[in-house]
mmCIF file of C-alpha atoms in Angstrom:
data_model
loop_
_atom_site.group_PDB
_atom_site.id
_atom_site.type_symbol
_atom_site.label_atom_id
_atom_site.label_comp_id
_atom_site.label_asym_id
_atom_site.label_seq_id
_atom_site.Cartn_x
_atom_site.Cartn_y
_atom_site.Cartn_z
ATOM 1 C CA MET A 991 -37.601 37.122 48.711
ATOM 2 C CA THR A 992 -41.108 36.194 49.885
ATOM 3 C CA GLN A 993 -42.750 33.711 47.555
ATOM 4 C CA PRO A 994 -46.389 34.502 46.700
ATOM 5 C CA THR A 995 -48.918 31.717 46.321
ATOM 6 C CA PRO A 996 -49.920 31.319 42.654
ATOM 7 C CA SER A 997 -53.293 29.964 41.575
ATOM 8 C CA ALA A 998 -53.724 26.232 41.097
ATOM 9 C CA ALA A 999 -53.195 26.639 37.351
ATOM 10 C CA GLY A 1000 -50.126 28.804 37.935
ATOM 11 C CA ALA A 1001 -48.681 26.333 40.417
ATOM 12 C CA GLY A 1002 -49.258 23.553 37.911
ATOM 13 C CA LEU A 1003 -47.392 25.457 35.221
ATOM 14 C CA LEU A 1004 -44.456 26.107 37.560
ATOM 15 C CA ALA A 1005 -44.279 22.407 38.386
ATOM 16 C CA ASP A 1006 -44.504 21.401 34.726
ATOM 17 C CA LEU A 1007 -41.699 23.789 33.790
ATOM 18 C CA ALA A 1008 -39.450 22.644 36.639
ATOM 19 C CA ALA A 1009 -39.929 19.042 35.494
ATOM 20 C CA LEU A 1010 -38.455 19.956 32.092
ATOM 21 C CA GLY A 1011 -35.121 20.943 33.625
ATOM 22 C CA PRO A 1012 -33.308 23.898 35.210
ATOM 23 C CA TYR A 1013 -33.386 26.035 32.065
ATOM 24 C CA PHE A 1014 -37.193 26.052 32.262
ATOM 25 C CA ALA A 1015 -37.735 26.482 35.995
ATOM 26 C CA VAL A 1016 -38.964 29.855 37.200
ATOM 27 C CA GLU A 1017 -39.955 31.347 40.520
ATOM 28 C CA VAL A 1018 -42.455 34.140 41.105
ATOM 29 C CA HIS A 1019 -42.560 37.323 43.142
ATOM 30 C CA ARG A 1020 -45.018 40.108 43.799
ATOM 31 C CA PRO A 1021 -44.420 43.219 41.655
ATOM 32 C CA GLY A 1022 -42.944 45.977 43.751
ATOM 33 C CA SER A 1023 -41.787 43.639 46.506
ATOM 34 C CA PRO A 1024 -38.371 44.499 47.999
ATOM 35 C CA LEU A 1025 -35.374 43.330 46.020
ATOM 36 C CA ARG A 1026 -33.162 41.473 48.476
ATOM 37 C CA PRO A 1027 -29.807 39.742 47.914
ATOM 38 C CA PRO A 1028 -28.912 37.491 46.234
ATOM 39 C CA TRP A 1029 -31.649 38.614 43.810
ATOM 40 C CA GLN A 1030 -30.878 41.348 41.301
ATOM 41 C CA SER A 1031 -32.864 43.140 38.615
ATOM 42 C CA LEU A 1032 -32.565 41.297 35.316
ATOM 43 C CA GLY A 1033 -33.904 44.290 33.401
ATOM 44 C CA GLU A 1034 -30.677 46.168 34.116
ATOM 45 C CA LEU A 1035 -28.878 43.942 31.612
ATOM 46 C CA THR A 1036 -31.156 45.124 28.788
ATOM 47 C CA VAL A 1037 -30.943 48.842 29.549
ATOM 48 C CA SER A 1038 -27.413 49.264 30.889
ATOM 49 C CA PRO A 1039 -24.475 48.516 28.559
ATOM 50 C CA GLY A 1040 -22.234 48.646 31.600
ATOM 51 C CA ALA A 1041 -24.186 45.929 33.398
ATOM 52 C CA LEU A 1042 -24.171 43.719 30.317
ATOM 53 C CA ALA A 1043 -20.451 44.312 29.797
ATOM 54 C CA GLY A 1044 -19.912 43.320 33.421
ATOM 55 C CA ARG A 1045 -21.723 40.046 32.831
ATOM 56 C CA ILE A 1046 -19.624 39.407 29.730
ATOM 57 C CA GLY A 1047 -16.497 40.095 31.779
ATOM 58 C CA GLU A 1048 -17.567 37.502 34.355
ATOM 59 C CA VAL A 1049 -18.165 34.943 31.609
ATOM 60 C CA ARG A 1050 -14.761 35.774 30.144
ATOM 61 C CA GLU A 1051 -13.029 35.137 33.459
ATOM 62 C CA ARG A 1052 -14.923 31.871 33.901
ATOM 63 C CA LEU A 1053 -13.903 30.687 30.427
ATOM 64 C CA ALA A 1054 -10.304 31.672 31.080
ATOM 65 C CA ALA A 1055 -10.243 29.820 34.397
ATOM 66 C CA ALA A 1056 -11.623 26.688 32.742
ATOM 67 C CA ALA A 1057 -8.927 26.914 30.069
ATOM 68 C CA GLY A 1058 -6.192 27.688 32.577
ATOM 69 C CA CYS A 1059 -5.241 30.970 30.946
ATOM 70 C CA PRO A 1060 -5.477 34.676 31.826
ATOM 71 C CA GLY A 1061 -8.698 36.508 31.039
ATOM 72 C CA ALA A 1062 -7.031 38.578 28.341
ATOM 73 C CA ALA A 1063 -6.316 35.382 26.408
ATOM 74 C CA VAL A 1064 -10.048 34.910 25.794
ATOM 75 C CA GLU A 1065 -11.287 37.188 23.015
ATOM 76 C CA PHE A 1066 -13.901 39.633 24.265
ATOM 77 C CA ARG A 1067 -16.173 38.868 21.325
ATOM 78 C CA VAL A 1068 -16.084 35.147 22.127
ATOM 79 C CA ALA A 1069 -17.109 35.797 25.728
ATOM 80 C CA ALA A 1070 -19.769 38.256 24.527
ATOM 81 C CA SER A 1071 -21.207 35.694 22.125
ATOM 82 C CA ILE A 1072 -21.340 32.946 24.754
ATOM 83 C CA ALA A 1073 -22.834 35.267 27.378
ATOM 84 C CA GLN A 1074 -25.554 36.358 24.938
ATOM 85 C CA LEU A 1075 -26.382 32.753 24.073
ATOM 86 C CA GLY A 1076 -26.717 31.855 27.740
ATOM 87 C CA LEU A 1077 -28.963 34.809 28.551
ATOM 88 C CA CYS A 1078 -31.226 34.252 25.566
ATOM 89 C CA ALA A 1079 -31.494 30.514 26.203
ATOM 90 C CA ARG A 1080 -32.524 31.143 29.816
ATOM 91 C CA LEU A 1081 -35.223 33.633 28.818
ATOM 92 C CA LEU A 1082 -36.575 31.695 25.849
ATOM 93 C CA SER A 1083 -36.720 28.229 27.421
ATOM 94 C CA PRO A 1084 -39.525 28.824 29.970
ATOM 95 C CA ALA A 1085 -41.635 30.613 27.357
ATOM 96 C CA LEU A 1086 -41.176 27.740 24.912
ATOM 97 C CA GLY A 1087 -41.876 25.169 27.603
ATOM 98 C CA ALA A 1088 -45.129 26.917 28.488
ATOM 99 C CA ALA A 1089 -46.135 27.128 24.815
ATOM 100 C CA ALA A 1090 -45.469 23.407 24.341
ATOM 101 C CA ALA A 1091 -47.804 22.755 27.277
ATOM 102 C CA GLY A 1092 -50.506 24.909 25.701
ATOM 103 C CA ARG A 1093 -49.931 27.803 28.097
ATOM 104 C CA THR A 1094 -48.477 31.294 27.869
ATOM 105 C CA LEU A 1095 -45.675 32.696 29.999
ATOM 106 C CA PRO A 1096 -45.051 36.412 29.406
ATOM 107 C CA VAL A 1097 -41.482 37.319 30.337
ATOM 108 C CA ASP A 1098 -41.449 40.930 31.485
ATOM 109 C CA VAL A 1099 -37.723 41.473 31.865
ATOM 110 C CA GLY A 1100 -38.345 44.900 33.393
ATOM 111 C CA GLN A 1101 -39.856 43.154 36.419
ATOM 112 C CA ALA A 1102 -37.830 39.947 36.251
ATOM 113 C CA ARG A 1103 -35.183 39.082 38.808
ATOM 114 C CA TRP A 1104 -32.212 36.767 38.732
ATOM 115 C CA VAL A 1105 -29.449 35.346 40.867
ATOM 116 C CA PRO A 1106 -26.243 35.739 38.823
ATOM 117 C CA ALA A 1107 -24.405 32.457 38.399
ATOM 118 C CA LEU A 1108 -21.910 31.041 35.936
ATOM 119 C CA GLY A 1109 -21.582 27.626 34.374
ATOM 120 C CA GLY A 1110 -25.275 26.840 34.014
ATOM 121 C CA PRO A 1111 -28.815 28.220 34.190
ATOM 122 C CA PHE A 1112 -29.320 30.928 36.784
ATOM 123 C CA ARG A 1113 -32.338 31.281 39.069
ATOM 124 C CA LEU A 1114 -35.061 33.359 37.418
ATOM 125 C CA SER A 1115 -38.109 34.950 39.028
ATOM 126 C CA LEU A 1116 -41.031 36.535 37.163
ATOM 127 C CA ALA A 1117 -43.862 38.749 38.347
ATOM 128 C CA GLU A 1118 -46.593 36.440 39.696
ATOM 129 C CA ALA A 1119 -49.172 37.460 37.066
ATOM 130 C CA ALA A 1120 -47.037 35.787 34.386
ATOM 131 C CA VAL A 1121 -47.949 32.257 35.469
ATOM 132 C CA ASP A 1122 -51.685 33.019 35.327
ATOM 133 C CA ALA A 1123 -51.659 34.532 31.829
ATOM 134 C CA GLU A 1124 -54.251 33.396 29.317
ATOM 135 C CA ALA A 1125 -53.149 31.257 26.395
ATOM 136 C CA GLY A 1126 -51.974 33.081 23.299
ATOM 137 C CA THR A 1127 -49.017 33.608 20.958
ATOM 138 C CA ALA A 1128 -48.317 37.290 21.566
ATOM 139 C CA ALA A 1129 -46.041 36.625 24.549
ATOM 140 C CA THR A 1130 -43.291 34.849 22.615
ATOM 141 C CA ALA A 1131 -43.364 37.464 19.852
ATOM 142 C CA ALA A 1132 -43.063 40.205 22.473
ATOM 143 C CA LEU A 1133 -40.140 38.393 24.094
ATOM 144 C CA LEU A 1134 -38.259 38.218 20.787
ATOM 145 C CA ALA A 1135 -39.098 41.778 19.743
ATOM 146 C CA GLY A 1136 -38.360 43.179 23.195
ATOM 147 C CA PRO A 1137 -35.610 41.912 25.525
ATOM 148 C CA ILE A 1138 -34.046 39.418 23.102
ATOM 149 C CA THR A 1139 -33.661 42.132 20.462
ATOM 150 C CA GLN A 1140 -32.309 44.542 23.083
ATOM 151 C CA ILE A 1141 -29.656 42.043 24.154
ATOM 152 C CA VAL A 1142 -28.707 41.287 20.548
ATOM 153 C CA ARG A 1143 -28.329 44.956 19.672
ATOM 154 C CA ALA A 1144 -26.313 45.730 22.787
ATOM 155 C CA VAL A 1145 -23.861 42.874 22.176
ATOM 156 C CA GLU A 1146 -23.679 43.743 18.484
ATOM 157 C CA ALA A 1147 -22.637 47.277 19.416
ATOM 158 C CA MET A 1148 -19.827 45.857 21.532
ATOM 159 C CA ALA A 1149 -18.273 43.161 19.425
ATOM 160 C CA VAL A 1150 -20.310 40.532 17.570
ATOM 161 C CA SER A 1151 -22.026 40.207 14.181
ATOM 162 C CA PRO A 1152 -25.841 40.224 14.363
ATOM 163 C CA ARG A 1153 -25.881 37.125 12.131
ATOM 164 C CA VAL A 1154 -23.962 35.241 14.797
ATOM 165 C CA LEU A 1155 -26.170 36.599 17.595
ATOM 166 C CA TRP A 1156 -29.475 35.790 15.897
ATOM 167 C CA GLY A 1157 -28.067 32.402 14.943
ATOM 168 C CA SER A 1158 -27.510 31.793 18.638
ATOM 169 C CA VAL A 1159 -31.125 32.763 19.356
ATOM 170 C CA ALA A 1160 -32.280 30.204 16.793
ATOM 171 C CA SER A 1161 -29.961 27.626 18.331
ATOM 172 C CA ALA A 1162 -31.376 28.378 21.791
ATOM 173 C CA VAL A 1163 -34.919 27.808 20.519
ATOM 174 C CA ASN A 1164 -34.054 24.454 18.964
ATOM 175 C CA GLY A 1165 -31.995 23.479 21.994
ATOM 176 C CA ALA A 1166 -34.922 24.212 24.310
ATOM 177 C CA ALA A 1167 -37.255 22.137 22.127
ATOM 178 C CA THR A 1168 -34.750 19.273 22.248
ATOM 179 C CA MET A 1169 -34.609 19.423 26.056
ATOM 180 C CA ILE A 1170 -38.408 19.442 26.272
ATOM 181 C CA VAL A 1171 -38.649 16.263 24.207
ATOM 182 C CA ALA A 1172 -35.895 14.601 26.244
ATOM 183 C CA ALA A 1173 -37.899 15.212 29.417
ATOM 184 C CA ARG A 1174 -41.377 14.770 27.922
ATOM 185 C CA PRO A 1175 -41.400 12.691 24.717
ATOM 186 C CA ASP A 1176 -45.180 13.107 24.596
ATOM 187 C CA LEU A 1177 -44.655 16.813 23.914
ATOM 188 C CA ALA A 1178 -42.582 16.278 20.765
ATOM 189 C CA GLY A 1179 -45.291 17.550 18.431
ATOM 190 C CA PRO A 1180 -46.280 20.635 20.465
ATOM 191 C CA ALA A 1181 -42.614 21.456 21.159
ATOM 192 C CA ALA A 1182 -41.752 21.336 17.453
ATOM 193 C CA GLU A 1183 -44.752 23.521 16.620
ATOM 194 C CA ALA A 1184 -43.927 26.056 19.339
ATOM 195 C CA ALA A 1185 -40.279 26.191 18.235
ATOM 196 C CA ALA A 1186 -41.267 26.623 14.586
ATOM 197 C CA ALA A 1187 -43.526 29.510 15.579
ATOM 198 C CA MET A 1188 -40.642 31.198 17.394
ATOM 199 C CA LEU A 1189 -38.285 30.588 14.482
ATOM 200 C CA SER A 1190 -40.707 32.326 12.130
ATOM 201 C CA TYR A 1191 -39.652 35.631 13.706
ATOM 202 C CA PRO A 1192 -38.246 37.722 10.805
ATOM 203 C CA ALA A 1193 -34.802 38.329 12.333
ATOM 204 C CA LEU A 1194 -34.259 34.557 12.509
ATOM 205 C CA ALA A 1195 -34.810 33.998 8.803
ATOM 206 C CA ARG A 1196 -31.802 32.430 7.048
ATOM 207 C CA THR A 1197 -29.960 31.856 10.341
ATOM 208 C CA TYR A 1198 -30.569 28.090 10.195
ATOM 209 C CA GLN A 1199 -31.530 25.232 7.935
ATOM 210 C CA GLY A 1200 -33.761 22.226 8.557
ATOM 211 C CA ARG A 1201 -36.582 22.247 11.079
ATOM 212 C CA PRO A 1202 -36.770 22.178 14.876
ATOM 213 C CA LEU A 1203 -35.864 18.702 16.130
ATOM 214 C CA THR A 1204 -35.365 17.525 12.535
ATOM 215 C CA GLY A 1205 -31.999 18.174 10.939
ATOM 216 C CA PHE A 1206 -31.674 21.627 12.498
ATOM 217 C CA ARG A 1207 -28.325 23.301 11.812
ATOM 218 C CA ARG A 1208 -27.434 26.926 12.199
ATOM 219 C CA ARG A 1209 -25.780 28.744 9.306
ATOM 220 C CA ASN A 1210 -23.125 30.392 11.452
ATOM 221 C CA CYS A 1211 -21.037 29.741 14.564
ATOM 222 C CA CYS A 1212 -21.255 31.081 18.124
ATOM 223 C CA LEU A 1213 -17.420 31.390 18.112
ATOM 224 C CA ILE A 1214 -16.872 28.938 20.963
ATOM 225 C CA TYR A 1215 -14.396 27.034 18.790
ATOM 226 C CA ARG A 1216 -12.005 29.975 19.156
ATOM 227 C CA LEU A 1217 -11.458 29.163 22.820
ATOM 228 C CA SER A 1218 -9.024 26.466 21.696
ATOM 229 C CA PRO A 1219 -7.921 27.030 18.088
ATOM 230 C CA ALA A 1220 -5.450 24.155 18.274
ATOM 231 C CA ALA A 1221 -8.180 21.674 19.233
ATOM 232 C CA PRO A 1222 -11.470 23.404 18.417
ATOM 233 C CA ALA A 1223 -14.762 22.118 19.804
ATOM 234 C CA TYR A 1224 -17.998 22.637 17.907
ATOM 235 C CA CYS A 1225 -21.590 22.655 19.097
ATOM 236 C CA GLY A 1226 -23.851 19.931 17.743
ATOM 237 C CA ASP A 1227 -25.720 22.300 15.431
ATOM 238 C CA CYS A 1228 -22.716 24.401 14.325
ATOM 239 C CA VAL A 1229 -22.202 25.132 10.651
ATOM 240 C CA LEU A 1230 -18.537 24.203 11.134
ATOM 241 C CA GLY A 1231 -19.281 20.811 12.683
ATOM 242 C CA ARG A 1232 -19.240 17.493 10.935
#
């Protein structure tokens, strides 16, 4: 995929995001440019239940391989929950990183591209105009109301409670803010403010307690503990953790 040359401001934003870590890094492409392997359309996951189910199936097989068991031994709803958390975290993190830096990064999933990978953040490319967007708060609201809601509803229809799914969105927001501060302690204040703004989205109400970066704990569980009921592992912000 040919990489366009962003403006100086856009290039600066890309560099700032990459410095925060792989969950924040994005690439850019020209809208309408040919889609060449290994790149795929990310928007397909939000409009095609079959494509999303395929991704969940891949996550399920990866989890099973890590546990040394057959895929059928991993509950579909557990794999669906973990896949949804990973997708939402990858989409939300760059937008939150930009907001913490006083910039805006619209995430148009219809034009976005990705390189499917398992076990960590995948490569993500946005239409080049995204990195030159003017500052504002509408982009993060549109991201939550658009593709994040679409993913939540699609996974809900397959297997998982919306309370769990929106709890994972809240967890992804706080997790991204935590990673920002780890990389850039000077952005602690802006990161907390940007995360709080995201968490004010109505669907996230009552999915967590505390504040971003300060005693945050979700009020439900992403179900990852069910991968090993005999020796369950809990996320740091899980309602079941101690």
